Coordinates of C-alpha atoms and ligand atoms in Angstrom, one line a residue:
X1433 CA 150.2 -1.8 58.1
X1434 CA 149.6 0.6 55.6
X1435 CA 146.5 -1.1 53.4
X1436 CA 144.9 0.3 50.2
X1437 CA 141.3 0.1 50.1
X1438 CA 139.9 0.5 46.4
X1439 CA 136.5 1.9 45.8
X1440 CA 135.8 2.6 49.5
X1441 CA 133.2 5.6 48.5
X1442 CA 130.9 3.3 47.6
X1443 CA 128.1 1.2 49.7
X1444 CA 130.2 -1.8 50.9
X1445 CA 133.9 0.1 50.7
X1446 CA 132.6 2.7 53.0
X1447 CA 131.0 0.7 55.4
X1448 CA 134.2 -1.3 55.6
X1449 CA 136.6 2.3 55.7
X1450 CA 134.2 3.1 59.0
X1451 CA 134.5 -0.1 60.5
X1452 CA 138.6 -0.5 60.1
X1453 CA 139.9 2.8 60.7
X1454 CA 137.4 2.8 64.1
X1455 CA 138.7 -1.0 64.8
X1456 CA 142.6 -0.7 64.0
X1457 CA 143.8 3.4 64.7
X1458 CA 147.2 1.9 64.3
X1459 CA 146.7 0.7 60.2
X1460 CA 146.7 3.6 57.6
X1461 CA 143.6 3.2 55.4
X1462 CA 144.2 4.9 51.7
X1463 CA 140.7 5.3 49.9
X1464 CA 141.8 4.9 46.2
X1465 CA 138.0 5.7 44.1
X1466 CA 137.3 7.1 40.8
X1467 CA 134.2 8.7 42.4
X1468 CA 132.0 7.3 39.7
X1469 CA 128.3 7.8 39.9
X1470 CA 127.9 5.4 42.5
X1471 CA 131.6 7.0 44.6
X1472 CA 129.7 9.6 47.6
X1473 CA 132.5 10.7 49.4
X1474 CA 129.8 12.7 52.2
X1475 CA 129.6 8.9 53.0
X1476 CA 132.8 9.3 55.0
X1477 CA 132.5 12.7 56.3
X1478 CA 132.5 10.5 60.2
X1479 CA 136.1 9.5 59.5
X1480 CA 137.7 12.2 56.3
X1481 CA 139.8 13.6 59.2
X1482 CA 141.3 11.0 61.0
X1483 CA 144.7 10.5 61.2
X1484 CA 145.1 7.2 59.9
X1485 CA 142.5 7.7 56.9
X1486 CA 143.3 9.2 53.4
X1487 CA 141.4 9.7 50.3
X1488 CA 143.1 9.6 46.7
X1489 CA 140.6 9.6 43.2
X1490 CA 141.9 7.7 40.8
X1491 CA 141.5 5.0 37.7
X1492 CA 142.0 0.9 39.0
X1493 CA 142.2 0.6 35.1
X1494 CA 144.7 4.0 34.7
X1495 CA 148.3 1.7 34.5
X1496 CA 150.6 4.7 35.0
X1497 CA 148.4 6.3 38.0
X1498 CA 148.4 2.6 39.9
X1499 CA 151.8 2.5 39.3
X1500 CA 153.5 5.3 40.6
X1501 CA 151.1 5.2 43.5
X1502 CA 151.8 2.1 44.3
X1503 CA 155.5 3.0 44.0
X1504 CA 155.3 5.8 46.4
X1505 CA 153.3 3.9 49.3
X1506 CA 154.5 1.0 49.0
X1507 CA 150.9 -1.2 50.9
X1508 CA 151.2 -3.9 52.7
X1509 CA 147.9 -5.0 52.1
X1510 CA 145.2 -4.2 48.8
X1511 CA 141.4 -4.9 49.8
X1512 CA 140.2 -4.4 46.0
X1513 CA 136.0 -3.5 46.5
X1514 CA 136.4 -1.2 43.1
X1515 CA 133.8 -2.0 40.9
X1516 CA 130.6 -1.2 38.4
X1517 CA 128.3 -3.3 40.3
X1518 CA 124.9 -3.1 39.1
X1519 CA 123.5 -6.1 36.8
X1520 CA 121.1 -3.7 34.7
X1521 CA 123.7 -0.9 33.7
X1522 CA 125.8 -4.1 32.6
X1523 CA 122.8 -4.9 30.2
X1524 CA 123.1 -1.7 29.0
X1525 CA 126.7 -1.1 28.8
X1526 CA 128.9 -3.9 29.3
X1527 CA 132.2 -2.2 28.0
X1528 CA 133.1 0.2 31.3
X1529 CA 132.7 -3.5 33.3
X1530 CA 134.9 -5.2 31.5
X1531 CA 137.3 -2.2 31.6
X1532 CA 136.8 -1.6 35.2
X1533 CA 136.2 -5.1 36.6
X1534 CA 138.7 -6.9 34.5
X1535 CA 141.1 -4.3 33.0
X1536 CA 141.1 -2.8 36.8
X1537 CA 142.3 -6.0 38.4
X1538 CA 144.5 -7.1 36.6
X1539 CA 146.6 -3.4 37.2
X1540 CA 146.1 -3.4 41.0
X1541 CA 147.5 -7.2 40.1
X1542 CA 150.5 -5.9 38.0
X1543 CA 151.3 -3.4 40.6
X1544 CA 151.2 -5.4 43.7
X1545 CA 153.6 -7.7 42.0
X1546 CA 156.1 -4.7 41.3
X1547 CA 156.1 -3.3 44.6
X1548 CA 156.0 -6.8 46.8
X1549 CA 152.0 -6.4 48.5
X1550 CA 151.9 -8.6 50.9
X1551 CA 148.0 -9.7 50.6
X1552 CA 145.7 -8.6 47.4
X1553 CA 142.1 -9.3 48.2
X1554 CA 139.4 -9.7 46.1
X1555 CA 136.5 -8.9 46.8
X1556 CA 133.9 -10.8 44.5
X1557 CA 130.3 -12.0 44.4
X1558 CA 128.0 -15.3 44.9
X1559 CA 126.7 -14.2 41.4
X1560 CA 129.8 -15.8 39.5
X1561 CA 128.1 -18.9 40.4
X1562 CA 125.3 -18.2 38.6
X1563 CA 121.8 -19.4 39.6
X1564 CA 119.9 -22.3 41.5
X1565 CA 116.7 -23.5 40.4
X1566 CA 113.5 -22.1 42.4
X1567 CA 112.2 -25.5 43.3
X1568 CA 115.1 -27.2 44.3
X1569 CA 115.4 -25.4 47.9
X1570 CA 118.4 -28.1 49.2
X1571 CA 121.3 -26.8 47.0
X1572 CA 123.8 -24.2 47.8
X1573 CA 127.0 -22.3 46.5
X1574 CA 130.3 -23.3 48.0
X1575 CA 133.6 -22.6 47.1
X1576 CA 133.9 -25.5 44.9
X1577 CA 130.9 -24.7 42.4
X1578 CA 131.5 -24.3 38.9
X1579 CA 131.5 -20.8 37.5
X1580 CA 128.7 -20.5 35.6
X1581 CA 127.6 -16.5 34.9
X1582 CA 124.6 -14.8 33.5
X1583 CA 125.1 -11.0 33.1
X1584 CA 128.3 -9.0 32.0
X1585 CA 128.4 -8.0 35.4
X1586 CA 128.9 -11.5 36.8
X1587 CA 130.9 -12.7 34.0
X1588 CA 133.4 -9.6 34.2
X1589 CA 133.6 -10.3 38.1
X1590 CA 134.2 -14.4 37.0
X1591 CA 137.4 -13.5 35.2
X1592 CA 138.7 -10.6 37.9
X1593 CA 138.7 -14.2 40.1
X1594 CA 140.0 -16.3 37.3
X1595 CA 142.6 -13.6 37.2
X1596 CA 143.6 -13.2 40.6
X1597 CA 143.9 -17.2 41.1
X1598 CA 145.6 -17.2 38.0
X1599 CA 148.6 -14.4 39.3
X1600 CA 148.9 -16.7 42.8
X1601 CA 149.4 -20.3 41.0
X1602 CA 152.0 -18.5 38.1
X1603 CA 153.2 -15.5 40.3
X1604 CA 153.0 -16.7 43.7
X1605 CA 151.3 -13.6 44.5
X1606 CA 149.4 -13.8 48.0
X1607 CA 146.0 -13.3 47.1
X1608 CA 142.4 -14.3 49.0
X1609 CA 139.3 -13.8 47.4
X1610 CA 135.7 -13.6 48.9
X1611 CA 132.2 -14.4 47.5
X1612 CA 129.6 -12.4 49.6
X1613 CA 125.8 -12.4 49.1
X1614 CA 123.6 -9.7 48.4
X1615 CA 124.4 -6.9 50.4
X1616 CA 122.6 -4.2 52.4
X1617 CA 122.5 -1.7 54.8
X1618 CA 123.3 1.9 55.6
X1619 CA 124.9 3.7 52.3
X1620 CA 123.4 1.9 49.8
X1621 CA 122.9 3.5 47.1
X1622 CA 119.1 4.0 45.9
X1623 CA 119.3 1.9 42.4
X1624 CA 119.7 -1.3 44.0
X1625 CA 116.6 -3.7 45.3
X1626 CA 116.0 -2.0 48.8
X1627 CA 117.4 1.3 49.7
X1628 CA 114.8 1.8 46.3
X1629 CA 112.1 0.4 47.6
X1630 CA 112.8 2.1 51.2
X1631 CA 113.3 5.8 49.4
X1632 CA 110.3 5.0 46.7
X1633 CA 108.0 3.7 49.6
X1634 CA 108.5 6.3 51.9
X1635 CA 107.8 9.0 49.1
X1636 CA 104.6 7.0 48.2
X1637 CA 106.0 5.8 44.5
X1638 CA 105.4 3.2 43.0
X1639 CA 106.9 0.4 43.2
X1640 CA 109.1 -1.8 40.5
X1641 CA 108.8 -5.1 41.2
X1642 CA 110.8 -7.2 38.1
X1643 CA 108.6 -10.3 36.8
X1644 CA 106.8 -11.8 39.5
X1645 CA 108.4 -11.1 42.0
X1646 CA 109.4 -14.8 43.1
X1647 CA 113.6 -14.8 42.6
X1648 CA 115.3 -15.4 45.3
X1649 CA 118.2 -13.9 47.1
X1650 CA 119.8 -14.2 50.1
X1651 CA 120.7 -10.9 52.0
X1652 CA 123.6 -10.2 54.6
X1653 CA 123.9 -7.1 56.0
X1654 CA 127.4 -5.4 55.3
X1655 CA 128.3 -4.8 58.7
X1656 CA 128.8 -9.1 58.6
X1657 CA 130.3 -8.8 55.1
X1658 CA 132.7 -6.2 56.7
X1659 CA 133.7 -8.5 59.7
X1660 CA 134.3 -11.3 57.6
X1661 CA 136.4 -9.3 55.4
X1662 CA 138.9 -8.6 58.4
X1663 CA 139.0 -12.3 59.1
X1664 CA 139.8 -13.1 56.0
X1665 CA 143.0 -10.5 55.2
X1666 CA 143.9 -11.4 58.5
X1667 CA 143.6 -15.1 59.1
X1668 CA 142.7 -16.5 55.8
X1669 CA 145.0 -18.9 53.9
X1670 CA 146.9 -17.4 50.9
X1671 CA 145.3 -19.2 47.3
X1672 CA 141.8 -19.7 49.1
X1673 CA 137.9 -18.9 48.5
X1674 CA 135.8 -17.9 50.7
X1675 CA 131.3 -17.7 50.5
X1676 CA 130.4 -15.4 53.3
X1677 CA 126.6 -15.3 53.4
X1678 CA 124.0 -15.9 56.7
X1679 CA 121.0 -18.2 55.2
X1680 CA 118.8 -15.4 54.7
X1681 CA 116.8 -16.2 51.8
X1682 CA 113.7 -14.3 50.8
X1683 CA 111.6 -13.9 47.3
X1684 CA 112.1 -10.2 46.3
X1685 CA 108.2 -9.8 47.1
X1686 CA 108.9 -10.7 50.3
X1687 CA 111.3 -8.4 51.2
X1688 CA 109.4 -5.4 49.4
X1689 CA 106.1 -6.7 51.4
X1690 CA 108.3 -6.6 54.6
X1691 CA 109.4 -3.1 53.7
X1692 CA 106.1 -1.7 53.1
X1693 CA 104.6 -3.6 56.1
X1694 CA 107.9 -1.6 58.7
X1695 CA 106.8 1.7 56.9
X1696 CA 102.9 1.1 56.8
X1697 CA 102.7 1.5 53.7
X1698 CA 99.6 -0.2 51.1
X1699 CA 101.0 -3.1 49.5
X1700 CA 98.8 -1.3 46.7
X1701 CA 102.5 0.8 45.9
X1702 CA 103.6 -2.7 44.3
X1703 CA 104.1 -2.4 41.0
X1704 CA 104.8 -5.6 38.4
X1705 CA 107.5 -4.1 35.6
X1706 CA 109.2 -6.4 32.6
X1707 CA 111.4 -9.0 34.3
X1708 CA 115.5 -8.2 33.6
X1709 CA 116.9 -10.2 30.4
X1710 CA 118.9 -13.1 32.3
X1711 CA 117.4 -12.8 35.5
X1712 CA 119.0 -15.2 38.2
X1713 CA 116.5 -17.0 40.1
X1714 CA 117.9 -17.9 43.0
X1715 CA 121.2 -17.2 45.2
X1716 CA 122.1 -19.2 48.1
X1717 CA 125.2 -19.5 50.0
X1718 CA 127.0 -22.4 51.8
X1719 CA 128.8 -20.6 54.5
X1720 CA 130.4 -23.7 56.5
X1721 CA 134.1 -22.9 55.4
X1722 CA 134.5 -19.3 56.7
X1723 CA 132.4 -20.4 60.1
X1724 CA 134.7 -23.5 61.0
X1725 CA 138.1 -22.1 59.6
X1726 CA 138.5 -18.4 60.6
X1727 CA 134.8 -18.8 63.3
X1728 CA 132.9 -16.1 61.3
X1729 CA 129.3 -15.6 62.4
X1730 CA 127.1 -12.9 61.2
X1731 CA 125.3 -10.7 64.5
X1732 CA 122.0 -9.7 62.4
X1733 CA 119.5 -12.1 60.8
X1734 CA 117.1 -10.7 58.3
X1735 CA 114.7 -9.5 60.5
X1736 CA 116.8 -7.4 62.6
X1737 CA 119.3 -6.2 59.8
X1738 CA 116.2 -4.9 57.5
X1739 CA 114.7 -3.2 60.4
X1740 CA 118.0 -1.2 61.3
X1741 CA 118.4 -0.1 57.9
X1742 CA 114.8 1.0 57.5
X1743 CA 115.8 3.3 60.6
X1744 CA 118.9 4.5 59.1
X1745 CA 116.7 5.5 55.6
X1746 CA 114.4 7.5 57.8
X1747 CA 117.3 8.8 59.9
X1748 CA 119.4 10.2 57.1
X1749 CA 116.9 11.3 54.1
X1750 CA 119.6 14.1 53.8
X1751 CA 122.1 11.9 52.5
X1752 CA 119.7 9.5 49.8
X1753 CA 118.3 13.3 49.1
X1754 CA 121.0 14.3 47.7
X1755 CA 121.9 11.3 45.7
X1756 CA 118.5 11.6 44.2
X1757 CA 119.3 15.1 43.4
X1758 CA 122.9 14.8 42.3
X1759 CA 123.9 17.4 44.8
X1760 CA 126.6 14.4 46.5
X1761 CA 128.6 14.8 42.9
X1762 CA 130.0 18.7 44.1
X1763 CA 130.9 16.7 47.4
X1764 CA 134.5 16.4 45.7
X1765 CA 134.8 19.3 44.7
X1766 CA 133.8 21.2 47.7
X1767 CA 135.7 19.7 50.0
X1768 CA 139.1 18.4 48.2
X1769 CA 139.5 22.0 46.5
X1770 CA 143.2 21.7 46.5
X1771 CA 143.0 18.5 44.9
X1772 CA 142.2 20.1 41.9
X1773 CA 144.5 23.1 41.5
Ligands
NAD2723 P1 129.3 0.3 44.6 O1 128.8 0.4 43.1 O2 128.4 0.9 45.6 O3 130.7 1.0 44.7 C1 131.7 0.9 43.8 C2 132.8 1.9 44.1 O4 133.9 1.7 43.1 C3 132.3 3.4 43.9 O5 132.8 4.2 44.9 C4 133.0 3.8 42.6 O6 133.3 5.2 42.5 C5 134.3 3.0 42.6 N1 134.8 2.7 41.2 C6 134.1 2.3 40.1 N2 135.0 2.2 39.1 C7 136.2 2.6 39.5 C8 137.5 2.7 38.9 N3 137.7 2.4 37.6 N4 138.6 3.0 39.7 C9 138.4 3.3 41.0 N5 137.2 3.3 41.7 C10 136.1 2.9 40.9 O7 129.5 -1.2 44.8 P2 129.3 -2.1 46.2 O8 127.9 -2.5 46.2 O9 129.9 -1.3 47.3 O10 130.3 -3.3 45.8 C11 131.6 -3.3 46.2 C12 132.3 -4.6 45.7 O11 131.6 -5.7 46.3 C13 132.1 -4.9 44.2 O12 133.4 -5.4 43.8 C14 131.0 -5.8 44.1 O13 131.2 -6.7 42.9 C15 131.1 -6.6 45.3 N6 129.9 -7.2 45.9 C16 128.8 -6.5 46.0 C17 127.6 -7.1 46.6 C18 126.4 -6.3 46.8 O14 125.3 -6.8 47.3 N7 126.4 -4.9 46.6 C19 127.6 -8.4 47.0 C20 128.8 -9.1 46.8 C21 129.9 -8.5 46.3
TYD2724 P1 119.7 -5.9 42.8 O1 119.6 -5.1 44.1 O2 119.9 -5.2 41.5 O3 120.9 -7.0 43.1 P2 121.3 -8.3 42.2 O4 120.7 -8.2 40.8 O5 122.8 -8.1 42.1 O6 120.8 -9.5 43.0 O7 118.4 -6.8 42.6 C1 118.0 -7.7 43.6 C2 116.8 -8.4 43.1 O8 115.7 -7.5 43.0 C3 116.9 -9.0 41.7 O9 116.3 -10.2 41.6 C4 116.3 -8.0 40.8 C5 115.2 -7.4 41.7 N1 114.8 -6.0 41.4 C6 113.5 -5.6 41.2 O10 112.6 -6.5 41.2 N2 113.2 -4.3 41.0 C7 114.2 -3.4 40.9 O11 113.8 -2.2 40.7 C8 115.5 -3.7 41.1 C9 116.6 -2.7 41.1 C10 115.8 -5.1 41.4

């Protein structure tokens, strides 16, 4: 199978990229990123010269660029992780979310159609749900919750999923689409809730905790989002939704005291900031559809997931250094020269 894999230099993309082309030598994986701020292609040094693994940059939104690649290699398969993901640049500029999110989909959408893909899949988010109240600890997200979105963020990835239903029912398109959890792990980049607090703690900064500290969200480590991925594109049913998330919930105070507490570090480091305009309060998935359909389970909990992670963060300061620094932007450029001649 030859299978496009959009945005796979960023966190989840990547850890996906190492775990397929490791897992299936006989697929060819084609990176397709923009290499944004948030694309580090020194994320896939491991695998950059593998056989069956090839980077191209490029626009999801650019309609002439899709095209004609999608002309020329002709994919069985389109895992679409290309995105702005970060709920507080969407506060601050919505317009490159909707252009990417929204815009970007429906391309890889237009050109899968054209050239016959045999499976698009979307790769969305718990947060097009919107939020559950604090208090009311018995309700969960399953596939059959109303959209209901709070940020430009969610709402661009809302219609991305409206769209890709929408090209399956009118354009019989074979399309899946997945609603993870928040994420982490190793590659994550350091603007989001715990590779921030992991790289701030161990540097003794302070640390920005929004509001009070008390929202909720319930973490999965990507290596599980990965697996379930690879169910999914290969053993999911065409048309369907699927929650992936493990029942990990935690206040964000809890998971930045559980932080502090692996690194020894003084809780004195916490630091309360102005809450986020919009701010979810709680997240929590129902995962029963993807564990009795396709028998997905997750292999960490919390407690074992935040720990390896910690470990990686202390293990590779090298490669958060040099996000921190900017030094991972000349990455492209130093080692895809001929790329650019
Ligand atoms: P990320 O921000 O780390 O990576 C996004 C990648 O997309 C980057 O490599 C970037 O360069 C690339 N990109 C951005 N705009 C592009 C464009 N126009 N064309 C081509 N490439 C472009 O994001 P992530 O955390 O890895 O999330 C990946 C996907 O998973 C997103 O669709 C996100 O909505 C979804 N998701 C994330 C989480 C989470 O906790 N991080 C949870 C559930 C779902
Ligand atoms: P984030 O990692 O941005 O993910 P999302 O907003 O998609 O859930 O934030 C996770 C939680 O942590 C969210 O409730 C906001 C909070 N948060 C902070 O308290 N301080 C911070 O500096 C950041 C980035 C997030």
């Amino acid at each position: 199978m030859k299978i496009c894999v959009t945005g796979g230099a960023g966190f989840i993309g990547s850890n996906f990229l190492h775990y397929m082309v490791e897992t299936y030598p006989q697929d060819t994986f084609i990176n397709l990123d923009l290499l944004t701020y948030a694309g580090n292609l020194e994320t896939l040094k491991d695998i950059e010269n593998k056989p069956n693994y090839s980077f191209v940059k490029g626009d999801i939104a650019d309609r002439e660029f899709i095209y004609d690649l999608f002309e020329k290699e002709k994919f069985d398969l389109v895992v679409n992780f290309a995105a702005e993901s970060h709920v507080d640049r969407s506060i601050t500029n919505p317009d490159i979310f909707v252009r990417t999110n929204i815009m970007g989909t429906q391309v890889l959408l237009d050109a899968s159609r054209k050239t016959n893909v045999g499976r698009f899949h979307q790769v969305s988010t718990d947060e097009v749900y919107g939020d559950l109240p604090l208090e009311r600890k018995d309700l969960f997200f399953t596939e059959d919750t109303p959209l209901h979105t709070s940020s430009p963020y969610s709402a661009s990835k809302a219609s991305a999923d409206l769209l890709v239903q929408s090209y399956f029912r009118t354009f019989k398109l074979p399309v899946t689409i997945s609603r993870c959890s928040n994420n982490y792990g190793p590659y994550h980049f350091p603007e989001k809730l715990i590779p921030l607090m992991i790289s701030r703690a161990l540097a003794d900064e302070k640390l920005p905790v929004y509001g009070l500290g008390e929202n909720v969200r319930d973490w999965l480590h990507v290596y599980d989002h990965c697996t379930a991925i690879d169910l999914i594109i290969r053993k999911g049913r065409v048309g369907e939704v699927y929650n992936i998330g493990g029942h990990n919930e935690r206040t964000n105070l809890e998971v930045v005291k559980t932080i502090l507490r692996e690194l020894h570090k003084p809780e004195t480091l916490i630091n309360y900031v102005t809450d986020r305009a919009g701010h979810d309060l709680r997240y929590a998935i129902d995962p029963r559809k993807i564990e009795s359909e396709l028998g997905w389970k997750p292999v960490y909990n919390f407690d074992s997931g935040i720990r390896q992670t910690i470990q990686w963060y202390i293990e590779n300061k090298v490669w958060w250094q040099h996000i921190l620094s900017g030094d991972y932007q000349s990455y492209f450029d130093r080692q895809y020269m001929e790329l650019n001649k």
